[in-house]
Amino acid sequence: MLNLIIAGVGGQGTVLLSRLVGQAALDKGFDIRGSETIGMAQRGGSVVSHVRVGADIHSPLIPPKGAGLIIAFEPGEAVRALPFLSADGAMVVFDRPVHAASGAPDGGAYDAAAMLAYLRAQVGRLTVVEGARALAACGGAKAINVALLGVAAAGGLLPFDLADAERALRARIPARLLDMNLRALAYGASLADGTPADAYTDTDAPRGDRP
Amino acid sequence: MERRLLMGNEAIALGAVRAGVTCVTGYPGTPSTEILETVARLRDERIYTEWSVNEKSALEVAAGAACAGARAMVTMKQVGLNVASDPLMSLNYVGVRGALVVVVADDPGPISSQTEQDTRHFGLFAKLAVFDPSTPEEAYLMAADAFACSEAQGRPVLLRPTTRVCHSYASVTLLDELPRRVPEGFSKDGGRWVIFPRLSYQNHLKIESELHTLRDTFSDYPRNILTGRGRLGIAAGGVSYTYVREALADAEADCKLLKVSTVPFPEALGLSFLEGLDEVLVAEELDPVIEDALVRLCGRHGLRVTVRGKGTGDMPNAGENTVAGVRLAVRRFLHLPTPGDDDQKRGIQHTEEINFSVSKGDGQMCGIQHTKEINFSVSKGDGTPEEIGAAPTPPARPPVLCAGCPHRGAFFAVKEAVGRRKAVYSGDIGCYTLGNAPPLDMVDTCLCMGAGLTMAQGLDRVEPDVLHFAFLGDSTFFHSGLPGLVNAVYNGADVILCILDNGTTAMTGHQPHPGIGRTATGAAAAKVDIHTLVSALGVAALARVDALDLAAAKQAVTEMLDIRGVRVLLFEGPCVAICRGGVPCAVDDDACTGCGRCVRQLGCPALARAPESRKARIDPVLCAGCRLCAALCPVSAIKGGGRPC
């Protein structure tokens, strides 16, 4: 039914996003299974959540090329997660890079544009959420996870719709943060609506037809 | 019946509550921590919950409760059981009156641990029954099975989930609570609870006889499952069983399949499985426990069956299993074509073609990686493919101390004060183990909980002219650091102990400890003051300092350097993940000379250099305003900042 990989860096809110997807799917009556990265990697390491929706799913982990959708919180992690994507799979990626700490062996900084170019060449159904505008619309980085949920839910990439996502949000998000998150959800949905003045959406473009 | 989205650890907790647990103790450790946290959050008045000072204490508290007739549970990670092994080994001989379920979470990989030890072997060693769930749903049900088994046997029982059960989640159907019983209280029973050699011999005979019976009992246990037919058979346990099911469904293949969920091995069921088989493949993580049981069974019954697994090199003997790795092994075993042929054109290479199992380093990517060699082509619209280069390599992301972490301040102050003098820095278990990473490079040893201070004493006995530092977190200090400090004082060691007191057990997600004044359920508690305690041990060279006040901290370290004997520096500063709301610092571009000292020396994730000007850049989202970079900037170019606590 759905195999979703959520990829990001520790502290970006991947776990909450996977729980929101899980809750919304559960409320629709689906069976859910999945797995989180919890532990040392949460201190700035790569974190991956696997979310699997549907009956007769055994493993909490998605096999290589088994994901119909990848939601990536930054370009480097999107590329790292790409081997999970099925041949006709879709990807939603937030384009703002999170560089590794300065003590990292490779110096931390990396070429995010090269990552995005690679994704554009490799992924037929790619939605790139543009950083600065999204941050402004969502009131900062904290609710980017929910904006990405909005893109996927409104874009028909999930087994539930935007209203279901909103219900999950209302059930799981503390009241004082709800407004900000609802705004982020709506912003994400606007990107998927085909009015993407703020987004690079190329879902229907043939593969490889990009600079 | 309610269906809830539960993490495996939540499922174990709710399963224990359903089974009528009334006393839950534990010490935090990934991947076990959320079990006790879930129980504590319920605030169920029928259940006593505590974070104990260490796993040994936790097990003993739970053992006491169980000896008084309660259904008790204790939780820990696998290395925690090493600490608790002394009471566990003896407790089996003495037994319990109620029930005691010892939940020990193993960590194949390891993802967040020192060792890849297998608690099922601990069960065999201690002669205890072990329950080994494959999924959160099963863990929920198995918790009740474990309590029932313990109560029926009058002995402790191990429940052994692994990371992919603890930290996976599933929609779980919650069932009604089972009948509860009131603990009958402690009965002296003519010395039954006092372990003596003569009694231990008698009890050993009983234990062996009961284990023999359990082999049969477990053959009828509904979670040991035999299905399928054919001359090839697969045996699996834990999460690997789900990978095998997935591989078989994927291949639309059928074979004999044995799910093993218990130690001792269900022998009668195992014999039914082996009957008529030519070959067996065993899929399990960590040690070959099921595999060895099958090999023994074949030997004992003269069966000519080849058992493939870790011993034959068919399965990896280190690291966690993966969906892809198990799928490949299953397909090879069943003589099916192996997948992955069409990957070349996607520029993707699966390690399942090379090394089918190990996920390391960049973390839990299920044994897959990018090839760095295969180029990909992209059409420019004119139909001509153009080489645009290799797949880019994502950045390595080793875990790091957070921006604003007070540990960074302590490490840096010591480093600055020591300068070029020869020193060895013994570390310990916690977030501060990350102080080993460059550029700080301030952790030279790390062995196990509490070992830093004692190892420093041994290092000093061999190299007395070298400065020997030990870094010890507050929770680890209470866990097992304190005896090491008493040892240092008693034996006149020449060491400098730096206690990094951030007011929490940070790495595992901020559990309280004896120094905080709060219990597991959030109630007010007695507060053990570290400074008073160290002072009471007779340590005269004792100072406390704000870990993020660089000048004062450096001065305090400097003053300790040339004193002999035991010196203790108490670095205080709340964990930045608790003390939120700092005002970020900012770089004054006119003042910044781009020398890069702040970036190069601190390794703070909020600090970087601008690509062209090489001037310092501070990420205002990450910066917690600790001002450590401001304190070391030679031209005072870093302004603002500030901590709320």
CSV table of N, CA and C in Angstrom, one decimal, chain A residues 2-5 33 35 48-52 56-70 81-87, chain B residues 242-243 245-251 321-328 331 339 343 348 350 352 364-369:
chain,number,residue,atom,x,y,z
A,2,LEU,N,1.7,1.4,1.0
A,2,LEU,CA,2.7,2.5,1.0
A,2,LEU,C,4.0,2.1,1.8
A,3,ASN,N,5.1,2.3,1.1
A,3,ASN,CA,6.4,2.2,1.8
A,3,ASN,C,7.0,3.6,1.7
A,4,LEU,N,7.2,4.2,2.9
A,4,LEU,CA,7.7,5.6,2.9
A,4,LEU,C,9.0,5.6,3.7
A,5,ILE,N,10.0,6.2,3.2
A,5,ILE,CA,11.3,6.5,3.9
A,5,ILE,C,11.3,8.0,4.2
A,33,ARG,N,3.3,-0.4,10.2
A,33,ARG,CA,4.6,-1.0,10.7
A,33,ARG,C,5.7,0.0,10.4
A,35,SER,N,9.9,1.7,11.6
A,35,SER,CA,11.1,1.7,12.5
A,35,SER,C,11.7,3.1,12.5
A,48,VAL,N,16.9,7.8,9.8
A,48,VAL,CA,15.9,7.3,8.8
A,48,VAL,C,14.8,6.7,9.5
A,49,SER,N,13.6,7.0,9.1
A,49,SER,CA,12.4,6.4,9.6
A,49,SER,C,11.8,5.6,8.4
A,50,HIS,N,11.4,4.3,8.7
A,50,HIS,CA,10.7,3.5,7.7
A,50,HIS,C,9.2,3.5,8.1
A,51,VAL,N,8.3,3.8,7.2
A,51,VAL,CA,6.9,3.7,7.5
A,51,VAL,C,6.2,2.8,6.5
A,52,ARG,N,5.5,1.8,6.9
A,52,ARG,CA,4.9,0.9,6.0
A,52,ARG,C,3.4,0.8,6.4
A,56,ASP,N,-0.5,-7.5,5.8
A,56,ASP,CA,0.5,-8.5,5.5
A,56,ASP,C,1.9,-8.0,5.3
A,57,ILE,N,2.2,-7.0,6.0
A,57,ILE,CA,3.6,-6.5,6.0
A,57,ILE,C,4.3,-7.1,7.2
A,58,HIS,N,5.4,-7.7,7.0
A,58,HIS,CA,6.1,-8.4,8.1
A,58,HIS,C,7.2,-7.6,8.7
A,59,SER,N,8.1,-7.1,7.9
A,59,SER,CA,9.3,-6.4,8.4
A,59,SER,C,9.1,-5.0,8.7
A,60,PRO,N,9.7,-4.5,9.8
A,60,PRO,CA,9.6,-3.0,10.0
A,60,PRO,C,10.5,-2.2,9.1
A,61,LEU,N,11.3,-2.9,8.4
A,61,LEU,CA,12.2,-2.1,7.5
A,61,LEU,C,11.9,-2.4,6.0
A,62,ILE,N,12.1,-1.3,5.2
A,62,ILE,CA,11.7,-1.4,3.8
A,62,ILE,C,13.0,-1.9,3.1
A,63,PRO,N,12.8,-2.8,2.1
A,63,PRO,CA,14.0,-3.3,1.4
A,63,PRO,C,14.5,-2.3,0.4
A,64,PRO,N,15.7,-2.4,-0.1
A,64,PRO,CA,16.2,-1.5,-1.2
A,64,PRO,C,15.2,-1.5,-2.4
A,65,LYS,N,15.0,-0.3,-3.0
A,65,LYS,CA,14.1,-0.1,-4.1
A,65,LYS,C,12.6,-0.5,-3.7
A,66,GLY,N,12.3,-0.5,-2.4
A,66,GLY,CA,11.0,-0.8,-2.0
A,66,GLY,C,10.1,0.3,-1.6
A,67,ALA,N,10.7,1.6,-1.6
A,67,ALA,CA,9.9,2.7,-1.1
A,67,ALA,C,9.2,3.4,-2.3
A,68,GLY,N,7.9,3.6,-2.2
A,68,GLY,CA,7.1,4.4,-3.2
A,68,GLY,C,7.3,5.8,-3.0
A,69,LEU,N,7.8,6.2,-1.8
A,69,LEU,CA,7.9,7.7,-1.5
A,69,LEU,C,9.1,7.9,-0.5
A,70,ILE,N,9.9,8.9,-0.8
A,70,ILE,CA,10.9,9.3,0.1
A,70,ILE,C,10.6,10.8,0.5
A,81,ALA,N,19.5,8.3,0.9
A,81,ALA,CA,18.3,7.4,1.0
A,81,ALA,C,17.8,6.9,-0.4
A,82,LEU,N,18.4,7.4,-1.5
A,82,LEU,CA,17.9,7.1,-2.8
A,82,LEU,C,17.8,5.6,-3.2
A,83,PRO,N,18.8,4.8,-2.7
A,83,PRO,CA,18.7,3.4,-3.0
A,83,PRO,C,17.4,2.7,-2.6
A,84,PHE,N,16.7,3.3,-1.7
A,84,PHE,CA,15.4,2.8,-1.2
A,84,PHE,C,14.3,3.0,-2.2
A,85,LEU,N,14.5,4.0,-3.1
A,85,LEU,CA,13.3,4.4,-3.9
A,85,LEU,C,13.0,3.4,-5.0
A,86,SER,N,11.8,3.1,-5.2
A,86,SER,CA,11.4,2.2,-6.3
A,86,SER,C,11.5,2.9,-7.6
A,87,ALA,N,11.5,2.1,-8.7
A,87,ALA,CA,11.8,2.7,-10.0
A,87,ALA,C,10.8,3.8,-10.4
B,242,THR,N,10.8,-11.9,10.6
B,242,THR,CA,10.0,-11.0,9.8
B,242,THR,C,10.7,-10.8,8.4
B,243,TYR,N,12.0,-10.8,8.4
B,243,TYR,CA,12.7,-10.6,7.2
B,243,TYR,C,12.5,-11.9,6.3
B,245,ARG,N,10.0,-14.0,6.5
B,245,ARG,CA,8.6,-14.0,6.0
B,245,ARG,C,8.5,-13.1,4.8
B,246,GLU,N,9.1,-12.0,4.9
B,246,GLU,CA,9.0,-11.0,3.7
B,246,GLU,C,9.7,-11.6,2.5
B,247,ALA,N,10.9,-12.2,2.7
B,247,ALA,CA,11.6,-12.8,1.6
B,247,ALA,C,10.8,-13.9,0.9
B,248,LEU,N,10.1,-14.8,1.7
B,248,LEU,CA,9.4,-15.9,1.2
B,248,LEU,C,8.1,-15.3,0.4
B,249,ALA,N,7.5,-14.3,1.0
B,249,ALA,CA,6.3,-13.8,0.3
B,249,ALA,C,6.7,-13.1,-1.0
B,250,ASP,N,7.8,-12.4,-0.9
B,250,ASP,CA,8.4,-11.7,-2.1
B,250,ASP,C,8.7,-12.7,-3.2
B,251,ALA,N,9.2,-13.9,-2.9
B,251,ALA,CA,9.6,-14.9,-3.9
B,251,ALA,C,8.4,-15.8,-4.2
B,321,ASN,N,21.2,-8.1,10.9
B,321,ASN,CA,20.6,-8.6,9.7
B,321,ASN,C,19.8,-7.5,9.0
B,322,THR,N,19.7,-7.6,7.7
B,322,THR,CA,18.9,-6.6,6.9
B,322,THR,C,17.9,-7.4,6.1
B,323,VAL,N,16.9,-6.6,5.7
B,323,VAL,CA,15.8,-7.2,4.8
B,323,VAL,C,16.5,-7.8,3.5
B,324,ALA,N,17.4,-6.9,2.9
B,324,ALA,CA,18.1,-7.3,1.7
B,324,ALA,C,19.0,-8.5,1.9
B,325,GLY,N,19.7,-8.5,3.0
B,325,GLY,CA,20.7,-9.6,3.3
B,325,GLY,C,20.0,-10.9,3.5
B,326,VAL,N,18.9,-10.9,4.3
B,326,VAL,CA,18.2,-12.1,4.5
B,326,VAL,C,17.5,-12.6,3.3
B,327,ARG,N,17.0,-11.6,2.5
B,327,ARG,CA,16.3,-12.0,1.2
B,327,ARG,C,17.3,-12.7,0.3
B,328,LEU,N,18.5,-12.2,0.2
B,328,LEU,CA,19.5,-12.8,-0.6
B,328,LEU,C,19.9,-14.2,-0.1
B,331,ARG,N,17.0,-16.6,-0.8
B,331,ARG,CA,16.9,-17.0,-2.3
B,331,ARG,C,18.0,-17.9,-2.7
B,339,PRO,N,17.9,-11.0,-6.8
B,339,PRO,CA,17.5,-9.7,-7.4
B,339,PRO,C,18.6,-8.7,-7.6
B,343,ASP,N,19.9,-2.7,-11.6
B,343,ASP,CA,20.3,-1.5,-10.9
B,343,ASP,C,21.3,-0.6,-11.6
B,348,ILE,N,23.0,2.7,-9.1
B,348,ILE,CA,22.9,2.2,-7.7
B,348,ILE,C,23.5,0.8,-7.6
B,350,HIS,N,23.9,-2.3,-4.8
B,350,HIS,CA,23.5,-2.8,-3.5
B,350,HIS,C,24.6,-3.6,-2.9
B,352,GLU,N,24.2,-5.8,-1.1
B,352,GLU,CA,23.7,-7.2,-1.0
B,352,GLU,C,24.5,-8.1,-2.1
B,364,GLN,N,22.2,2.5,9.6
B,364,GLN,CA,20.9,1.9,9.4
B,364,GLN,C,20.3,2.0,8.0
B,365,MET,N,21.1,2.0,7.1
B,365,MET,CA,20.6,2.1,5.7
B,365,MET,C,20.4,0.7,5.1
B,366,CYS,N,20.3,-0.3,6.0
B,366,CYS,CA,19.9,-1.6,5.6
B,366,CYS,C,20.9,-2.2,4.6
B,367,GLY,N,22.1,-2.0,4.8
B,367,GLY,CA,23.1,-2.7,4.0
B,367,GLY,C,23.1,-2.3,2.6
B,368,ILE,N,22.8,-1.1,2.3
B,368,ILE,CA,22.9,-0.6,0.9
B,368,ILE,C,23.8,0.7,0.9
B,369,GLN,N,24.4,0.9,-0.2
B,369,GLN,CA,25.2,2.1,-0.2
B,369,GLN,C,25.3,2.5,-1.7
